[in-house]
PDB file of C-alpha atoms and ligand atoms in Angstrom:
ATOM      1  CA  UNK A   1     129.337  65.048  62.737  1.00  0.00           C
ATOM      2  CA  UNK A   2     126.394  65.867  60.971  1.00  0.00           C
ATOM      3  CA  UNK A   3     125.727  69.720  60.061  1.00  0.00           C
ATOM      4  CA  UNK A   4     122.850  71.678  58.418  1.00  0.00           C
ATOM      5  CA  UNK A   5     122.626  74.512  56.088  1.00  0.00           C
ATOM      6  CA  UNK A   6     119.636  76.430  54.626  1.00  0.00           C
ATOM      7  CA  UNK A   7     121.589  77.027  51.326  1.00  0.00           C
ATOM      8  CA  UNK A   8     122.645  75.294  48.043  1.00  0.00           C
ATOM      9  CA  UNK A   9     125.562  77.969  47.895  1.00  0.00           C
ATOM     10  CA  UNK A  10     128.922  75.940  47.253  1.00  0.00           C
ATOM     11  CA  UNK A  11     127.060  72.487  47.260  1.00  0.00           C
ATOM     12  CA  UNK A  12     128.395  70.555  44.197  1.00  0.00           C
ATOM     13  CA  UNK A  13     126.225  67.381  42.563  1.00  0.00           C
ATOM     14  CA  UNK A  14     128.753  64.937  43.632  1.00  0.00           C
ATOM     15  CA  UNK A  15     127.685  65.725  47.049  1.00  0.00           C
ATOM     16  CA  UNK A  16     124.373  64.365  46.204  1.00  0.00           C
ATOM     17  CA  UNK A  17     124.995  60.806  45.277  1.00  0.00           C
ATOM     18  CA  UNK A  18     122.642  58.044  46.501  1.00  0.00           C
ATOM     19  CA  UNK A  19     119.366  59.852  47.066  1.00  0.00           C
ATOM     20  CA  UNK A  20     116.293  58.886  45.694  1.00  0.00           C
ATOM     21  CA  UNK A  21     117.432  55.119  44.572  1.00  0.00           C
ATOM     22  CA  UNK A  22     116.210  53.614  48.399  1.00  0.00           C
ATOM     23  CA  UNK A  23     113.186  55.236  48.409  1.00  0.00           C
ATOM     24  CA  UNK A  24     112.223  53.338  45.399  1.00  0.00           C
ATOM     25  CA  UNK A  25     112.152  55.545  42.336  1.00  0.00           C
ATOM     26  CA  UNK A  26     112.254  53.648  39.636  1.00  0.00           C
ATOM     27  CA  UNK A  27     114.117  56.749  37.238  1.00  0.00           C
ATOM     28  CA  UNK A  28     115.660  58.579  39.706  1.00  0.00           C
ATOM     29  CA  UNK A  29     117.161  62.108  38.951  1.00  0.00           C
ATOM     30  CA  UNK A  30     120.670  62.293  38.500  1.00  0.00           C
ATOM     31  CA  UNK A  31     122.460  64.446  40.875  1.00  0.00           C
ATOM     32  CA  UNK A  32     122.743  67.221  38.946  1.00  0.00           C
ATOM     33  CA  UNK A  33     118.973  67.167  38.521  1.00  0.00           C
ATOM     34  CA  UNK A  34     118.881  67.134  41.815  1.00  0.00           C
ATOM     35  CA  UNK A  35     121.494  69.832  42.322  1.00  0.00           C
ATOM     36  CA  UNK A  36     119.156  71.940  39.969  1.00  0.00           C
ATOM     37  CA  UNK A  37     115.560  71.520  42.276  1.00  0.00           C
ATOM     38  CA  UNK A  38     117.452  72.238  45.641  1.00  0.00           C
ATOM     39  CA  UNK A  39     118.417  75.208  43.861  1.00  0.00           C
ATOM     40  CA  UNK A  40     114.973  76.110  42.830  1.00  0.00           C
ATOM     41  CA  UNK A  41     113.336  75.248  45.664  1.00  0.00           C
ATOM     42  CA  UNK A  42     111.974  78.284  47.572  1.00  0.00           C
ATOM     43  CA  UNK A  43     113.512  76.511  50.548  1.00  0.00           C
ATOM     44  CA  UNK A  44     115.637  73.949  51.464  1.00  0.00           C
ATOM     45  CA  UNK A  45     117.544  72.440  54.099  1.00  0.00           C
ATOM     46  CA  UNK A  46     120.629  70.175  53.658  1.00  0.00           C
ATOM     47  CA  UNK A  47     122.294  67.860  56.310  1.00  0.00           C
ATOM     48  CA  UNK A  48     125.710  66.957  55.715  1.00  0.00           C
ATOM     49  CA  UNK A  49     128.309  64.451  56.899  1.00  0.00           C
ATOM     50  CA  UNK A  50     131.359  66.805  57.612  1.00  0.00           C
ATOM     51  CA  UNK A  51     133.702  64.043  57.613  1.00  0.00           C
ATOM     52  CA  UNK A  52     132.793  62.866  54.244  1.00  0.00           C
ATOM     53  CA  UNK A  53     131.277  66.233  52.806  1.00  0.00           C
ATOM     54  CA  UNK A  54     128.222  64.287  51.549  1.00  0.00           C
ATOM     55  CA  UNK A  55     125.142  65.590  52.018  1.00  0.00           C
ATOM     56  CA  UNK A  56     123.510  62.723  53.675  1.00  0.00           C
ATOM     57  CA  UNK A  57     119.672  64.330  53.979  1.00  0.00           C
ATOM     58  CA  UNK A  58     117.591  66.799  52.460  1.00  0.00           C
ATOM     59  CA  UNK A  59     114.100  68.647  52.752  1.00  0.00           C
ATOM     60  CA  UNK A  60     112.669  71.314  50.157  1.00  0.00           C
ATOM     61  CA  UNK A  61     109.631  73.654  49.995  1.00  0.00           C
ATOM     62  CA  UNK A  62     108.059  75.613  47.727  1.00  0.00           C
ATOM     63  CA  UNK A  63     105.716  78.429  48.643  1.00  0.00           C
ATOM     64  CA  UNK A  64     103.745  81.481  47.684  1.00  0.00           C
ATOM     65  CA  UNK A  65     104.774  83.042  50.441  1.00  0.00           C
ATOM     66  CA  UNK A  66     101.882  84.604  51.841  1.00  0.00           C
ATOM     67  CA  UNK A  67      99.234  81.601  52.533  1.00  0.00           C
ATOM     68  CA  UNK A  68     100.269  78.247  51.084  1.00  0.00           C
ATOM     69  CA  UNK A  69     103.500  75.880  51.570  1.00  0.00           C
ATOM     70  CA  UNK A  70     104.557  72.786  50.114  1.00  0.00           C
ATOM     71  CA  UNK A  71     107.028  69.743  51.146  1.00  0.00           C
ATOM     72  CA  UNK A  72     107.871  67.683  47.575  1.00  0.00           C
ATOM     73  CA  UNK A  73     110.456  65.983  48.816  1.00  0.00           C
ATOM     74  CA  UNK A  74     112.746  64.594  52.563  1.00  0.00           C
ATOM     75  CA  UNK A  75     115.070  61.886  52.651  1.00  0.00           C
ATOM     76  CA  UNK A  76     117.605  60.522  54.590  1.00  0.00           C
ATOM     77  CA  UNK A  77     120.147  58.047  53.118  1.00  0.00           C
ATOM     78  CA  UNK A  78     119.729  54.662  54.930  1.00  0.00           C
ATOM     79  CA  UNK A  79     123.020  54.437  56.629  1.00  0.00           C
ATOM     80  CA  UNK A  80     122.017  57.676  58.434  1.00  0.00           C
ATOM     81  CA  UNK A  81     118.087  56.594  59.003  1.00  0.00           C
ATOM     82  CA  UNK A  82     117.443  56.631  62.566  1.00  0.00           C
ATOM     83  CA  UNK A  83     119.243  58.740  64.157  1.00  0.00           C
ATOM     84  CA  UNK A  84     117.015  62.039  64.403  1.00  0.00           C
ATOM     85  CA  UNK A  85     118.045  63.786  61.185  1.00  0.00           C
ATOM     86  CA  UNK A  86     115.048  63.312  59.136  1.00  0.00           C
ATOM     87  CA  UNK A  87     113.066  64.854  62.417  1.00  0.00           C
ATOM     88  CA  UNK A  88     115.595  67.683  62.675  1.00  0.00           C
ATOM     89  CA  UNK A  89     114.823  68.501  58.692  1.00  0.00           C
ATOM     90  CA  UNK A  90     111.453  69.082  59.106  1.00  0.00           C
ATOM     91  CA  UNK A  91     111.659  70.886  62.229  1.00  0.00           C
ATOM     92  CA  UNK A  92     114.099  73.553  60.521  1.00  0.00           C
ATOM     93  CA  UNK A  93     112.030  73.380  57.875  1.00  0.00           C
ATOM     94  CA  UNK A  94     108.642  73.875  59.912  1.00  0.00           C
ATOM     95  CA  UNK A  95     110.726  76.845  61.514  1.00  0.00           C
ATOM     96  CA  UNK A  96     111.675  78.795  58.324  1.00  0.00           C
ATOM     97  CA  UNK A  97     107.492  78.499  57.408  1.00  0.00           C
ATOM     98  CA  UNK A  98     105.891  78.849  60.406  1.00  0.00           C
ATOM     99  CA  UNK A  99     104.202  82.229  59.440  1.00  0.00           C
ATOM    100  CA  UNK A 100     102.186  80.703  56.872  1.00  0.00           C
ATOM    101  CA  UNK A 101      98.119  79.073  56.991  1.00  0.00           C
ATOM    102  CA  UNK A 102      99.178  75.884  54.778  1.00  0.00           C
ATOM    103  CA  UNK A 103     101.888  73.574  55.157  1.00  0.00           C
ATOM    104  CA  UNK A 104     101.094  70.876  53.242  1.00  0.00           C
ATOM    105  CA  UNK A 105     102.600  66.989  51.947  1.00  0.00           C
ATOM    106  CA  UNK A 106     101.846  63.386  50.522  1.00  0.00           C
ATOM    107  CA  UNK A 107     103.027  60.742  51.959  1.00  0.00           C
ATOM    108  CA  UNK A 108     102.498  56.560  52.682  1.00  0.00           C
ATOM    109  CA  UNK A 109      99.919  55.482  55.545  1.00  0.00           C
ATOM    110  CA  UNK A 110     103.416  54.123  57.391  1.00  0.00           C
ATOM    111  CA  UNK A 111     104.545  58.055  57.542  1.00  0.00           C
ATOM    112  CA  UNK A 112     101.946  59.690  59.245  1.00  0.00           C
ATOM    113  CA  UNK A 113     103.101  58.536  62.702  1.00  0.00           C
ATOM    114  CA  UNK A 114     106.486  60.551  61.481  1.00  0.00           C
ATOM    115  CA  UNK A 115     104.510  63.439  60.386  1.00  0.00           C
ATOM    116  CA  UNK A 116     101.963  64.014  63.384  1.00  0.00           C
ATOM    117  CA  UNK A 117     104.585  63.816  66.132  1.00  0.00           C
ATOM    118  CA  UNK A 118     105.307  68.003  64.356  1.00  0.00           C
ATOM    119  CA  UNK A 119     101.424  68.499  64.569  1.00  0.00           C
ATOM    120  CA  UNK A 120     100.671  67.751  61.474  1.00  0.00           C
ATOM    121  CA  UNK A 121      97.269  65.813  60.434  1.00  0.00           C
ATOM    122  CA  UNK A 122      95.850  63.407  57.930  1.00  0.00           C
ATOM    123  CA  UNK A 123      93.868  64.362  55.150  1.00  0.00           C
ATOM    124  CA  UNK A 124      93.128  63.241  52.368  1.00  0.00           C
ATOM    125  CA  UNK A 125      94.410  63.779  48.921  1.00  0.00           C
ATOM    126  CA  UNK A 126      94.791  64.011  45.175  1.00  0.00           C
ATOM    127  CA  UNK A 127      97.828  63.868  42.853  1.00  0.00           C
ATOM    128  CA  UNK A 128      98.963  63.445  39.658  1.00  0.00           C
ATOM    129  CA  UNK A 129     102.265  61.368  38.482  1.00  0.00           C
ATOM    130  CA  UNK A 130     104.027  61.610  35.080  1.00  0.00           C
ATOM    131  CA  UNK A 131     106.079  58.817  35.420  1.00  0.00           C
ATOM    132  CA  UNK A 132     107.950  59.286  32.063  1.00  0.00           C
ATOM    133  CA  UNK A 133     109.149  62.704  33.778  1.00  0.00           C
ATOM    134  CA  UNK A 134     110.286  61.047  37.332  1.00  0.00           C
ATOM    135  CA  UNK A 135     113.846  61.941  36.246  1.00  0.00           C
ATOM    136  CA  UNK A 136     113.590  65.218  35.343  1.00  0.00           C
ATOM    137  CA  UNK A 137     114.932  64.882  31.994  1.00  0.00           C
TER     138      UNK A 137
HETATM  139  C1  COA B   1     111.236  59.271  56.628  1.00  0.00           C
HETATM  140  C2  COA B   1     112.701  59.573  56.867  1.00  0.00           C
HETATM  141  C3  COA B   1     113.071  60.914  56.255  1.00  0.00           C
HETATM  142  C4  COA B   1     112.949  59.619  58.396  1.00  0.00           C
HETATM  143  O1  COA B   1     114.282  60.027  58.602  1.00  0.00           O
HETATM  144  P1  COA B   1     115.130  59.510  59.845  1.00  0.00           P
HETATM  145  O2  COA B   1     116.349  60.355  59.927  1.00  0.00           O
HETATM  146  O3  COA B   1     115.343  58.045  59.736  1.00  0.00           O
HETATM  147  O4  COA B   1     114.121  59.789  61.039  1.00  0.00           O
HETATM  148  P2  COA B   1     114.507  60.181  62.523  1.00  0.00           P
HETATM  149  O5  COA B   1     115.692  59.366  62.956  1.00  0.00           O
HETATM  150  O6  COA B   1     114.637  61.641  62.622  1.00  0.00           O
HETATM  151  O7  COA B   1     113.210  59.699  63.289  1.00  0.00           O
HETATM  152  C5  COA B   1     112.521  60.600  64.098  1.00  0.00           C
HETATM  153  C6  COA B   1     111.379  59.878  64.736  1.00  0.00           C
HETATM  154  O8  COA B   1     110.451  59.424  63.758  1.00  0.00           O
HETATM  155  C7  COA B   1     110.295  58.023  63.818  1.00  0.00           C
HETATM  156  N1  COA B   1     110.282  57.500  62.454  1.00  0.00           N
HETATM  157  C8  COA B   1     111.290  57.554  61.546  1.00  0.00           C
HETATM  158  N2  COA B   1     110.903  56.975  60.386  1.00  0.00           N
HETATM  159  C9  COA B   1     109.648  56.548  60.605  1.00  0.00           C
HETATM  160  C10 COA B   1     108.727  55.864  59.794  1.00  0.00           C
HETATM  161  N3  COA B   1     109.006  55.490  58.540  1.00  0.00           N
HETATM  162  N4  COA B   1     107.514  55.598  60.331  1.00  0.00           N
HETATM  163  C11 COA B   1     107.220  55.963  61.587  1.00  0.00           C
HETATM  164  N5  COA B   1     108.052  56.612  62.403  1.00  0.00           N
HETATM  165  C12 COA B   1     109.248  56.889  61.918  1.00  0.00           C
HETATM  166  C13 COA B   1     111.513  57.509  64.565  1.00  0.00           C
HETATM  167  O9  COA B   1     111.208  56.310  65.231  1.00  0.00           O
HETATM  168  C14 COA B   1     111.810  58.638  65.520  1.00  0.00           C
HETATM  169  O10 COA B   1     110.965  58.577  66.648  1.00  0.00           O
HETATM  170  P3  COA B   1     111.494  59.032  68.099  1.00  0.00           P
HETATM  171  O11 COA B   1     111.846  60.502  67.962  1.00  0.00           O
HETATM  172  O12 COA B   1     110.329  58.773  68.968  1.00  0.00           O
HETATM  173  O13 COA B   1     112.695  58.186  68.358  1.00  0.00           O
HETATM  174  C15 COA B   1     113.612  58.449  56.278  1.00  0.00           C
HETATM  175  O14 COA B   1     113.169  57.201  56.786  1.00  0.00           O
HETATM  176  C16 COA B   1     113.634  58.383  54.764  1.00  0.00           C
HETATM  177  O15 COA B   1     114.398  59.094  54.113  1.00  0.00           O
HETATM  178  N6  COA B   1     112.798  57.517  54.164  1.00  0.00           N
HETATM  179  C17 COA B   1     112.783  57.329  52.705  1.00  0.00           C
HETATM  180  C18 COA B   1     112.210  58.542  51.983  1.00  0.00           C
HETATM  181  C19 COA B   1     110.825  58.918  52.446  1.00  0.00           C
HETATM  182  O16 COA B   1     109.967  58.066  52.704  1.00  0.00           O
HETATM  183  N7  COA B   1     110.628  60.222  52.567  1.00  0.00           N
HETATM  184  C20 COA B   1     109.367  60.796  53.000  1.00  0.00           C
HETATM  185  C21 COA B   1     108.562  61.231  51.842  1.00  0.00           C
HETATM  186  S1  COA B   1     106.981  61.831  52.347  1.00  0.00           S
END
């Protein structure tokens, strides 16, 4: 059974093995890297496998607050693709920043069918990559 929390509290890097490495990233953060964004994240939502205690899916934000919003980062592990988690991450997510003007992401052409079935909309955009820092180190 697969649960979600809104918190970091008690989560432990083990718990976060696997992410990142699927989705193509060629230097991947460790897991206690990872450990250390959820945690500074302004939000974040975590799916776990209860049997297992893995976290199998997560989604962060990061936000001023008062206008502007911003998704860096969802995944799903692949075993666990497919079967309405990744959906039910960004609908929490959507839910904990639905107050503000700008909700914003990047993501592949092959995505925005994903992202428009929550109302969201193509634009375009402009980014930046230091891919010497991908890990965090
Ligand atoms: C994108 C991702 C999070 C989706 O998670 P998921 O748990 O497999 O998705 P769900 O099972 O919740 O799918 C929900 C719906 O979106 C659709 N969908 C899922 N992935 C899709 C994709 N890549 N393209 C188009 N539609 C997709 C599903 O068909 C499903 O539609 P339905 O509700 O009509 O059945 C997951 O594929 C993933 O982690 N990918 C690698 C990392 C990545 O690309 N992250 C996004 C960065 S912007």
């Amino acid at each position: 059974m697969i649960t979600y929390i809104d918190s970091t509290e008690g989560i432990r890097a083990e718990q976060l093995r696997g992410f990142f490495v699927d989705w193509g990233w060629k230097d991947p953060p460790p897991p206690e890297k990872h450990l250390e964004l959820l945690k500074r994240s302004d939000h974040v939502v975590l799916a776990i496998d209860e049997e297992s205690s893995r976290a199998v899916g997560f989604i962060t934000a990061i936000s001023d607050g008062v206008l502007s919003s911003y998704i860096p980062l969802l995944e799903v592990l692949r075993p666990y693709q497919g079967r309405g988690i990744g959906k039910e991450l960004v609908r929490r997510m959507l839910e904990k920043l639905q107050g503000l003007y700008m909700i914003d992401l990047c993501c592949d052409p092959g995505l925005e069918r994903f992202y428009s079935q929550f109302g969201m909309m193509r634009v375009s955009g402009m980014v930046l990559r230091n891919y010497e820092r991908q890990s965090g180190a």
